[in-house]
Amino acid sequence: MCSQLTDPMLPTPYQVLKRVRETKDTFTLTLAPVKGGQGFPFAPGQFNMLYIFGVGEVPISISGDPDRPEKLVHTVRAVGAVSRAICGLKKGDTLGVRGPYGVPWPVKAAPGYDVLVIAGGLGLAPVRPAVYHLLARRPEYGNLELIYGARTPEDLVYRRELSLWRGRFDFRVHVTVDAARNGWRGNVGVVPNLIARARFDPEQTMALVCGPGVMMRFTVQELVNRGLKMENIYVSLERNMKCGLGLCGHCQLGPFFVCKDGPVFPYDRVRDWFLMREV
Amino acid sequence: MRPAASNLGDEVVLEAQALQQLLEVLSGRGYQVVGPTLRQGSLVYDRLSSLDDLPRGWGDQQEGGFFRLRPLNEPALFGYGVGQKSWKEFLYPPRRRLWPARQEAHGLQILPPGEDAVKFAFIGVHPCDLHAIAVQDKVFLEGPYLDLHYQARRQSAFILAVNCGHACGTGFCVSMGTGPRASSGFDLALTEILAEARHYLVVTVGSEKGRQVISQLPHRRAQAQELEAAAKVVAQAAGQMGRSLDTTEIKALLYRNYDNPRWDQVAARCLTCGNCTLVCPTCFCHTVEDTSGLTGEQAERWRRWDVCYTVDFSYLHGGSIRATPRSRYRQWLTHKLATWIDQFGVSGCVGCGRCITWCPVAIDITAEVRAIREGERSGARGQGPGARGQGAGISKGTDKSN
């Protein structure tokens, strides 16, 4: 329990510095506090609640570099009223931000390990801060592998960055799509199929997995088949959230509130609940 | 009676009429006095301006899906059980404005909400509801984030508890260890006694605030026979308890039974109306509503109680996580009686029976748990998260590693 003086439900106004289109419905916004200042520190995997004036508020993972917290970066897909409004913001527009919330990826516990970062679709956004963290401290880790899949080549996000990463000799990047037209020269198939190509020592490997439920289920299965310990597999879960504080009840998953006990969980801790339907 | 000095834990006697003075002392100390009163044939908690606002001479009759007031043959002031409403509506209001915002030339402006200076005195809090307040304290005051509004109202509240003189029709507080006698969490606790043309109250002093209030009233130390009479009243209520809930290893039982066929059976009756969550004195789920003015320059954010029985509650883009009534009833019951224990270290159920009384189809939480327990014995056990072994990893619900 921590004492607190200010109301955690009060957002702080932020301003859009930059808006980049990732796909037809996904945008990356760079934000800074309207009043100036440094923003706030965050850990990879944490999320913020973003508020659009009069429309509403949604939880969105932070997708920027944790070593450069002065630039707050969020990648948002327009799927509902609020996320559509966020995607419609232009440079100079304001929105409310509160956070950061949640348990981060355990990158600080990973030195010495091989790290597999495995993402599906927009699941790359919540793990990107972990990738930044790992690359900034590259010598501390063993093999680093990114396995990333999307539905089609047009659905891949952070394309420029992916090609930069692919150019590195100390980071192996595998990209796949479920389906592609002529002209796509990369892999076609689902994410778990690419795990066979990754190099890692199962005894000394940590996997960070984020994506749609089905993708995570089969990915985890494949990782376990390849000898990873379930406690070294981390998943980031998604639920409806109204407060982010562990008070509104919407994100409950069995004995957990995803907002404060997660969103990142070691798989062995949530497995039974994760595999059950409608909990 | 001359005022006598009293200490914490002392038991003193007040004549029933002294309650009027008690109400006056409390309002004199700046409290908004709220307590049980009758409205449209029902029992509610609302502002009391005098002793006459209490439902003198009225009792209640409660069964599954049934509540009626009934006249008593004695002028008892506290002759009823718990009504539809609970004290949570004062500490944790059904609707509350979180903040107003303005859209200005230079962008969004979010203004801090105003101060909330109201100070409540609760008159006639039953022991189950005292426990419910303690449960909500754990939710709102002991997590990683505090609800400051709840904290302010809670810390300033004065609680006059009442020990139960008769069992309410649907309660099972004895099973939950929450009644019918108040053991802690009050400033003053009274037992009402009507015997041999005397009408008096045996009052336990539970806090310094309580001691100060009682010292302003004519009272005297309780005598042995008065204490005995008070104990008899409470014992009588315990003996009348018509319902029970076997809580033996209840968390493990429910964790093992997420696939018990009983959930389908209860889902066929459940209307998913959510009455049980609204009358429950511990249910804390809420949602937020964002509104905007006609000109588009003003907006507000409101918080209101939410109901886990709606499809919308677990909605995530693409669909709802709990799409079936079966899963939503299961969510409510298992949260109350099992996952709550992992989250907050206590049961979310205090045995007040409101969910049974106010369920339009009389679903009875005690009967549902019994059916699951018996069904499991006869082999209808499911594949829940605790079904294999001890439910690895699910007992550390509040462990925030990392």
mmCIF file with all atom_site columns, N, CA and C in Angstrom, chain A residues 239-242 247-253 257, chain B residues 277 284-287 304-316 319-322 328 331-332 335:
data_model
loop_
_atom_site.group_PDB
_atom_site.id
_atom_site.type_symbol
_atom_site.label_atom_id
_atom_site.label_alt_id
_atom_site.label_comp_id
_atom_site.label_asym_id
_atom_site.label_entity_id
_atom_site.label_seq_id
_atom_site.pdbx_PDB_ins_code
_atom_site.Cartn_x
_atom_site.Cartn_y
_atom_site.Cartn_z
_atom_site.occupancy
_atom_site.B_iso_or_equiv
_atom_site.pdbx_formal_charge
_atom_site.auth_seq_id
_atom_site.auth_comp_id
_atom_site.auth_asym_id
_atom_site.auth_atom_id
_atom_site.pdbx_PDB_model_num
ATOM 1   N N  . ARG A 1 239 ? -7.622  -7.014  -21.320 1.00 0.00 ? 239 ARG A N  1
ATOM 2   C CA . ARG A 1 239 ? -8.985  -7.074  -20.809 1.00 0.00 ? 239 ARG A CA 1
ATOM 3   C C  . ARG A 1 239 ? -9.595  -5.689  -20.873 1.00 0.00 ? 239 ARG A C  1
ATOM 4   N N  . ASN A 1 240 ? -10.908 -5.638  -20.746 1.00 0.00 ? 240 ASN A N  1
ATOM 5   C CA . ASN A 1 240 ? -11.592 -4.367  -20.593 1.00 0.00 ? 240 ASN A CA 1
ATOM 6   C C  . ASN A 1 240 ? -11.103 -3.728  -19.280 1.00 0.00 ? 240 ASN A C  1
ATOM 7   N N  . MET A 1 241 ? -10.751 -2.456  -19.324 1.00 0.00 ? 241 MET A N  1
ATOM 8   C CA . MET A 1 241 ? -10.296 -1.762  -18.111 1.00 0.00 ? 241 MET A CA 1
ATOM 9   C C  . MET A 1 241 ? -10.932 -0.386  -18.044 1.00 0.00 ? 241 MET A C  1
ATOM 10  N N  . LYS A 1 242 ? -11.376 -0.006  -16.857 1.00 0.00 ? 242 LYS A N  1
ATOM 11  C CA . LYS A 1 242 ? -11.953 1.322   -16.683 1.00 0.00 ? 242 LYS A CA 1
ATOM 12  C C  . LYS A 1 242 ? -11.105 2.202   -15.783 1.00 0.00 ? 242 LYS A C  1
ATOM 13  N N  . LEU A 1 247 ? -9.399  -1.273  -9.134  1.00 0.00 ? 247 LEU A N  1
ATOM 14  C CA . LEU A 1 247 ? -10.589 -0.936  -8.359  1.00 0.00 ? 247 LEU A CA 1
ATOM 15  C C  . LEU A 1 247 ? -11.906 -1.141  -9.098  1.00 0.00 ? 247 LEU A C  1
ATOM 16  N N  . CYS A 1 248 ? -11.896 -1.142  -10.423 1.00 0.00 ? 248 CYS A N  1
ATOM 17  C CA . CYS A 1 248 ? -13.184 -1.150  -11.131 1.00 0.00 ? 248 CYS A CA 1
ATOM 18  C C  . CYS A 1 248 ? -13.703 -2.549  -11.416 1.00 0.00 ? 248 CYS A C  1
ATOM 19  N N  . GLY A 1 249 ? -12.833 -3.551  -11.345 1.00 0.00 ? 249 GLY A N  1
ATOM 20  C CA . GLY A 1 249 ? -13.280 -4.932  -11.493 1.00 0.00 ? 249 GLY A CA 1
ATOM 21  C C  . GLY A 1 249 ? -13.388 -5.458  -12.909 1.00 0.00 ? 249 GLY A C  1
ATOM 22  N N  . HIS A 1 250 ? -13.270 -4.586  -13.900 1.00 0.00 ? 250 HIS A N  1
ATOM 23  C CA . HIS A 1 250 ? -13.529 -5.037  -15.267 1.00 0.00 ? 250 HIS A CA 1
ATOM 24  C C  . HIS A 1 250 ? -12.495 -6.014  -15.812 1.00 0.00 ? 250 HIS A C  1
ATOM 25  N N  . CYS A 1 251 ? -11.263 -5.921  -15.369 1.00 0.00 ? 251 CYS A N  1
ATOM 26  C CA . CYS A 1 251 ? -10.205 -6.718  -15.989 1.00 0.00 ? 251 CYS A CA 1
ATOM 27  C C  . CYS A 1 251 ? -9.939  -7.997  -15.227 1.00 0.00 ? 251 CYS A C  1
ATOM 28  N N  . GLN A 1 252 ? -10.909 -8.430  -14.420 1.00 0.00 ? 252 GLN A N  1
ATOM 29  C CA . GLN A 1 252 ? -10.654 -9.605  -13.595 1.00 0.00 ? 252 GLN A CA 1
ATOM 30  C C  . GLN A 1 252 ? -10.437 -10.863 -14.428 1.00 0.00 ? 252 GLN A C  1
ATOM 31  N N  . LEU A 1 253 ? -9.447  -11.639 -14.025 1.00 0.00 ? 253 LEU A N  1
ATOM 32  C CA . LEU A 1 253 ? -9.183  -12.952 -14.601 1.00 0.00 ? 253 LEU A CA 1
ATOM 33  C C  . LEU A 1 253 ? -8.909  -13.857 -13.410 1.00 0.00 ? 253 LEU A C  1
ATOM 34  N N  . PHE A 1 257 ? -6.387  -9.119  -11.125 1.00 0.00 ? 257 PHE A N  1
ATOM 35  C CA . PHE A 1 257 ? -6.825  -7.989  -11.913 1.00 0.00 ? 257 PHE A CA 1
ATOM 36  C C  . PHE A 1 257 ? -5.691  -7.739  -12.897 1.00 0.00 ? 257 PHE A C  1
ATOM 37  N N  . THR B 2 277 ? -25.851 -7.686  -7.413  1.00 0.00 ? 277 THR B N  1
ATOM 38  C CA . THR B 2 277 ? -24.635 -6.876  -7.281  1.00 0.00 ? 277 THR B CA 1
ATOM 39  C C  . THR B 2 277 ? -24.953 -5.508  -6.695  1.00 0.00 ? 277 THR B C  1
ATOM 40  N N  . PHE B 2 284 ? -18.050 -3.931  -5.542  1.00 0.00 ? 284 PHE B N  1
ATOM 41  C CA . PHE B 2 284 ? -17.409 -2.631  -5.726  1.00 0.00 ? 284 PHE B CA 1
ATOM 42  C C  . PHE B 2 284 ? -17.167 -2.267  -7.184  1.00 0.00 ? 284 PHE B C  1
ATOM 43  N N  . CYS B 2 285 ? -17.534 -3.141  -8.118  1.00 0.00 ? 285 CYS B N  1
ATOM 44  C CA . CYS B 2 285 ? -17.202 -2.865  -9.514  1.00 0.00 ? 285 CYS B CA 1
ATOM 45  C C  . CYS B 2 285 ? -17.892 -1.586  -9.988  1.00 0.00 ? 285 CYS B C  1
ATOM 46  N N  . HIS B 2 286 ? -17.179 -0.838  -10.773 1.00 0.00 ? 286 HIS B N  1
ATOM 47  C CA . HIS B 2 286 ? -17.769 0.369   -11.313 1.00 0.00 ? 286 HIS B CA 1
ATOM 48  C C  . HIS B 2 286 ? -17.281 0.607   -12.729 1.00 0.00 ? 286 HIS B C  1
ATOM 49  N N  . THR B 2 287 ? -17.979 1.513   -13.406 1.00 0.00 ? 287 THR B N  1
ATOM 50  C CA . THR B 2 287 ? -17.532 1.908   -14.725 1.00 0.00 ? 287 THR B CA 1
ATOM 51  C C  . THR B 2 287 ? -17.431 3.420   -14.739 1.00 0.00 ? 287 THR B C  1
ATOM 52  N N  . ARG B 2 304 ? -19.844 5.280   -11.980 1.00 0.00 ? 304 ARG B N  1
ATOM 53  C CA . ARG B 2 304 ? -21.068 4.697   -11.424 1.00 0.00 ? 304 ARG B CA 1
ATOM 54  C C  . ARG B 2 304 ? -20.893 3.198   -11.218 1.00 0.00 ? 304 ARG B C  1
ATOM 55  N N  . TRP B 2 305 ? -21.695 2.681   -10.274 1.00 0.00 ? 305 TRP B N  1
ATOM 56  C CA . TRP B 2 305 ? -21.660 1.247   -9.997  1.00 0.00 ? 305 TRP B CA 1
ATOM 57  C C  . TRP B 2 305 ? -21.879 0.494   -11.298 1.00 0.00 ? 305 TRP B C  1
ATOM 58  N N  . ASP B 2 306 ? -21.177 -0.584  -11.459 1.00 0.00 ? 306 ASP B N  1
ATOM 59  C CA . ASP B 2 306 ? -21.400 -1.416  -12.640 1.00 0.00 ? 306 ASP B CA 1
ATOM 60  C C  . ASP B 2 306 ? -21.788 -2.821  -12.193 1.00 0.00 ? 306 ASP B C  1
ATOM 61  N N  . VAL B 2 307 ? -22.266 -3.566  -13.138 1.00 0.00 ? 307 VAL B N  1
ATOM 62  C CA . VAL B 2 307 ? -22.850 -4.869  -12.869 1.00 0.00 ? 307 VAL B CA 1
ATOM 63  C C  . VAL B 2 307 ? -22.134 -5.891  -13.754 1.00 0.00 ? 307 VAL B C  1
ATOM 64  N N  . CYS B 2 308 ? -21.539 -6.902  -13.119 1.00 0.00 ? 308 CYS B N  1
ATOM 65  C CA . CYS B 2 308 ? -20.760 -7.864  -13.908 1.00 0.00 ? 308 CYS B CA 1
ATOM 66  C C  . CYS B 2 308 ? -21.646 -8.811  -14.707 1.00 0.00 ? 308 CYS B C  1
ATOM 67  N N  . TYR B 2 309 ? -22.963 -8.616  -14.623 1.00 0.00 ? 309 TYR B N  1
ATOM 68  C CA . TYR B 2 309 ? -23.882 -9.484  -15.368 1.00 0.00 ? 309 TYR B CA 1
ATOM 69  C C  . TYR B 2 309 ? -24.176 -8.969  -16.779 1.00 0.00 ? 309 TYR B C  1
ATOM 70  N N  . THR B 2 310 ? -23.653 -7.801  -17.123 1.00 0.00 ? 310 THR B N  1
ATOM 71  C CA . THR B 2 310 ? -23.945 -7.310  -18.461 1.00 0.00 ? 310 THR B CA 1
ATOM 72  C C  . THR B 2 310 ? -22.909 -7.846  -19.451 1.00 0.00 ? 310 THR B C  1
ATOM 73  N N  . VAL B 2 311 ? -23.317 -7.930  -20.703 1.00 0.00 ? 311 VAL B N  1
ATOM 74  C CA . VAL B 2 311 ? -22.410 -8.383  -21.755 1.00 0.00 ? 311 VAL B CA 1
ATOM 75  C C  . VAL B 2 311 ? -21.291 -7.350  -21.926 1.00 0.00 ? 311 VAL B C  1
ATOM 76  N N  . ASP B 2 312 ? -21.674 -6.108  -21.719 1.00 0.00 ? 312 ASP B N  1
ATOM 77  C CA . ASP B 2 312 ? -20.747 -4.999  -21.912 1.00 0.00 ? 312 ASP B CA 1
ATOM 78  C C  . ASP B 2 312 ? -19.587 -5.014  -20.917 1.00 0.00 ? 312 ASP B C  1
ATOM 79  N N  . PHE B 2 313 ? -19.832 -5.589  -19.758 1.00 0.00 ? 313 PHE B N  1
ATOM 80  C CA . PHE B 2 313 ? -18.856 -5.510  -18.667 1.00 0.00 ? 313 PHE B CA 1
ATOM 81  C C  . PHE B 2 313 ? -17.481 -6.021  -19.091 1.00 0.00 ? 313 PHE B C  1
ATOM 82  N N  . SER B 2 314 ? -17.446 -7.126  -19.810 1.00 0.00 ? 314 SER B N  1
ATOM 83  C CA . SER B 2 314 ? -16.151 -7.716  -20.186 1.00 0.00 ? 314 SER B CA 1
ATOM 84  C C  . SER B 2 314 ? -15.849 -7.492  -21.663 1.00 0.00 ? 314 SER B C  1
ATOM 85  N N  . TYR B 2 315 ? -16.530 -6.509  -22.265 1.00 0.00 ? 315 TYR B N  1
ATOM 86  C CA . TYR B 2 315 ? -16.371 -6.301  -23.707 1.00 0.00 ? 315 TYR B CA 1
ATOM 87  C C  . TYR B 2 315 ? -14.967 -5.830  -24.063 1.00 0.00 ? 315 TYR B C  1
ATOM 88  N N  . LEU B 2 316 ? -14.432 -6.497  -25.043 1.00 0.00 ? 316 LEU B N  1
ATOM 89  C CA . LEU B 2 316 ? -13.137 -6.123  -25.588 1.00 0.00 ? 316 LEU B CA 1
ATOM 90  C C  . LEU B 2 316 ? -13.386 -6.080  -27.084 1.00 0.00 ? 316 LEU B C  1
ATOM 91  N N  . GLY B 2 319 ? -15.621 -8.670  -29.105 1.00 0.00 ? 319 GLY B N  1
ATOM 92  C CA . GLY B 2 319 ? -16.634 -9.444  -28.409 1.00 0.00 ? 319 GLY B CA 1
ATOM 93  C C  . GLY B 2 319 ? -16.446 -9.394  -26.911 1.00 0.00 ? 319 GLY B C  1
ATOM 94  N N  . SER B 2 320 ? -17.372 -10.059 -26.206 1.00 0.00 ? 320 SER B N  1
ATOM 95  C CA . SER B 2 320 ? -17.296 -10.074 -24.754 1.00 0.00 ? 320 SER B CA 1
ATOM 96  C C  . SER B 2 320 ? -16.627 -11.343 -24.282 1.00 0.00 ? 320 SER B C  1
ATOM 97  N N  . ILE B 2 321 ? -15.878 -11.221 -23.197 1.00 0.00 ? 321 ILE B N  1
ATOM 98  C CA . ILE B 2 321 ? -15.211 -12.401 -22.674 1.00 0.00 ? 321 ILE B CA 1
ATOM 99  C C  . ILE B 2 321 ? -16.222 -13.335 -22.036 1.00 0.00 ? 321 ILE B C  1
ATOM 100 N N  . ARG B 2 322 ? -17.143 -12.760 -21.276 1.00 0.00 ? 322 ARG B N  1
ATOM 101 C CA . ARG B 2 322 ? -18.173 -13.598 -20.664 1.00 0.00 ? 322 ARG B CA 1
ATOM 102 C C  . ARG B 2 322 ? -19.480 -13.402 -21.420 1.00 0.00 ? 322 ARG B C  1
ATOM 103 N N  . ARG B 2 328 ? -21.366 -15.515 -16.479 1.00 0.00 ? 328 ARG B N  1
ATOM 104 C CA . ARG B 2 328 ? -21.485 -14.286 -15.699 1.00 0.00 ? 328 ARG B CA 1
ATOM 105 C C  . ARG B 2 328 ? -21.966 -14.575 -14.282 1.00 0.00 ? 328 ARG B C  1
ATOM 106 N N  . GLN B 2 331 ? -18.981 -15.968 -12.598 1.00 0.00 ? 331 GLN B N  1
ATOM 107 C CA . GLN B 2 331 ? -18.040 -14.908 -12.252 1.00 0.00 ? 331 GLN B CA 1
ATOM 108 C C  . GLN B 2 331 ? -18.440 -14.252 -10.934 1.00 0.00 ? 331 GLN B C  1
ATOM 109 N N  . TRP B 2 332 ? -19.724 -13.953 -10.822 1.00 0.00 ? 332 TRP B N  1
ATOM 110 C CA . TRP B 2 332 ? -20.165 -13.253 -9.607  1.00 0.00 ? 332 TRP B CA 1
ATOM 111 C C  . TRP B 2 332 ? -19.980 -14.135 -8.382  1.00 0.00 ? 332 TRP B C  1
ATOM 112 N N  . HIS B 2 335 ? -16.360 -14.970 -7.596  1.00 0.00 ? 335 HIS B N  1
ATOM 113 C CA . HIS B 2 335 ? -15.639 -13.806 -7.090  1.00 0.00 ? 335 HIS B CA 1
ATOM 114 C C  . HIS B 2 335 ? -15.986 -13.599 -5.618  1.00 0.00 ? 335 HIS B C  1
#
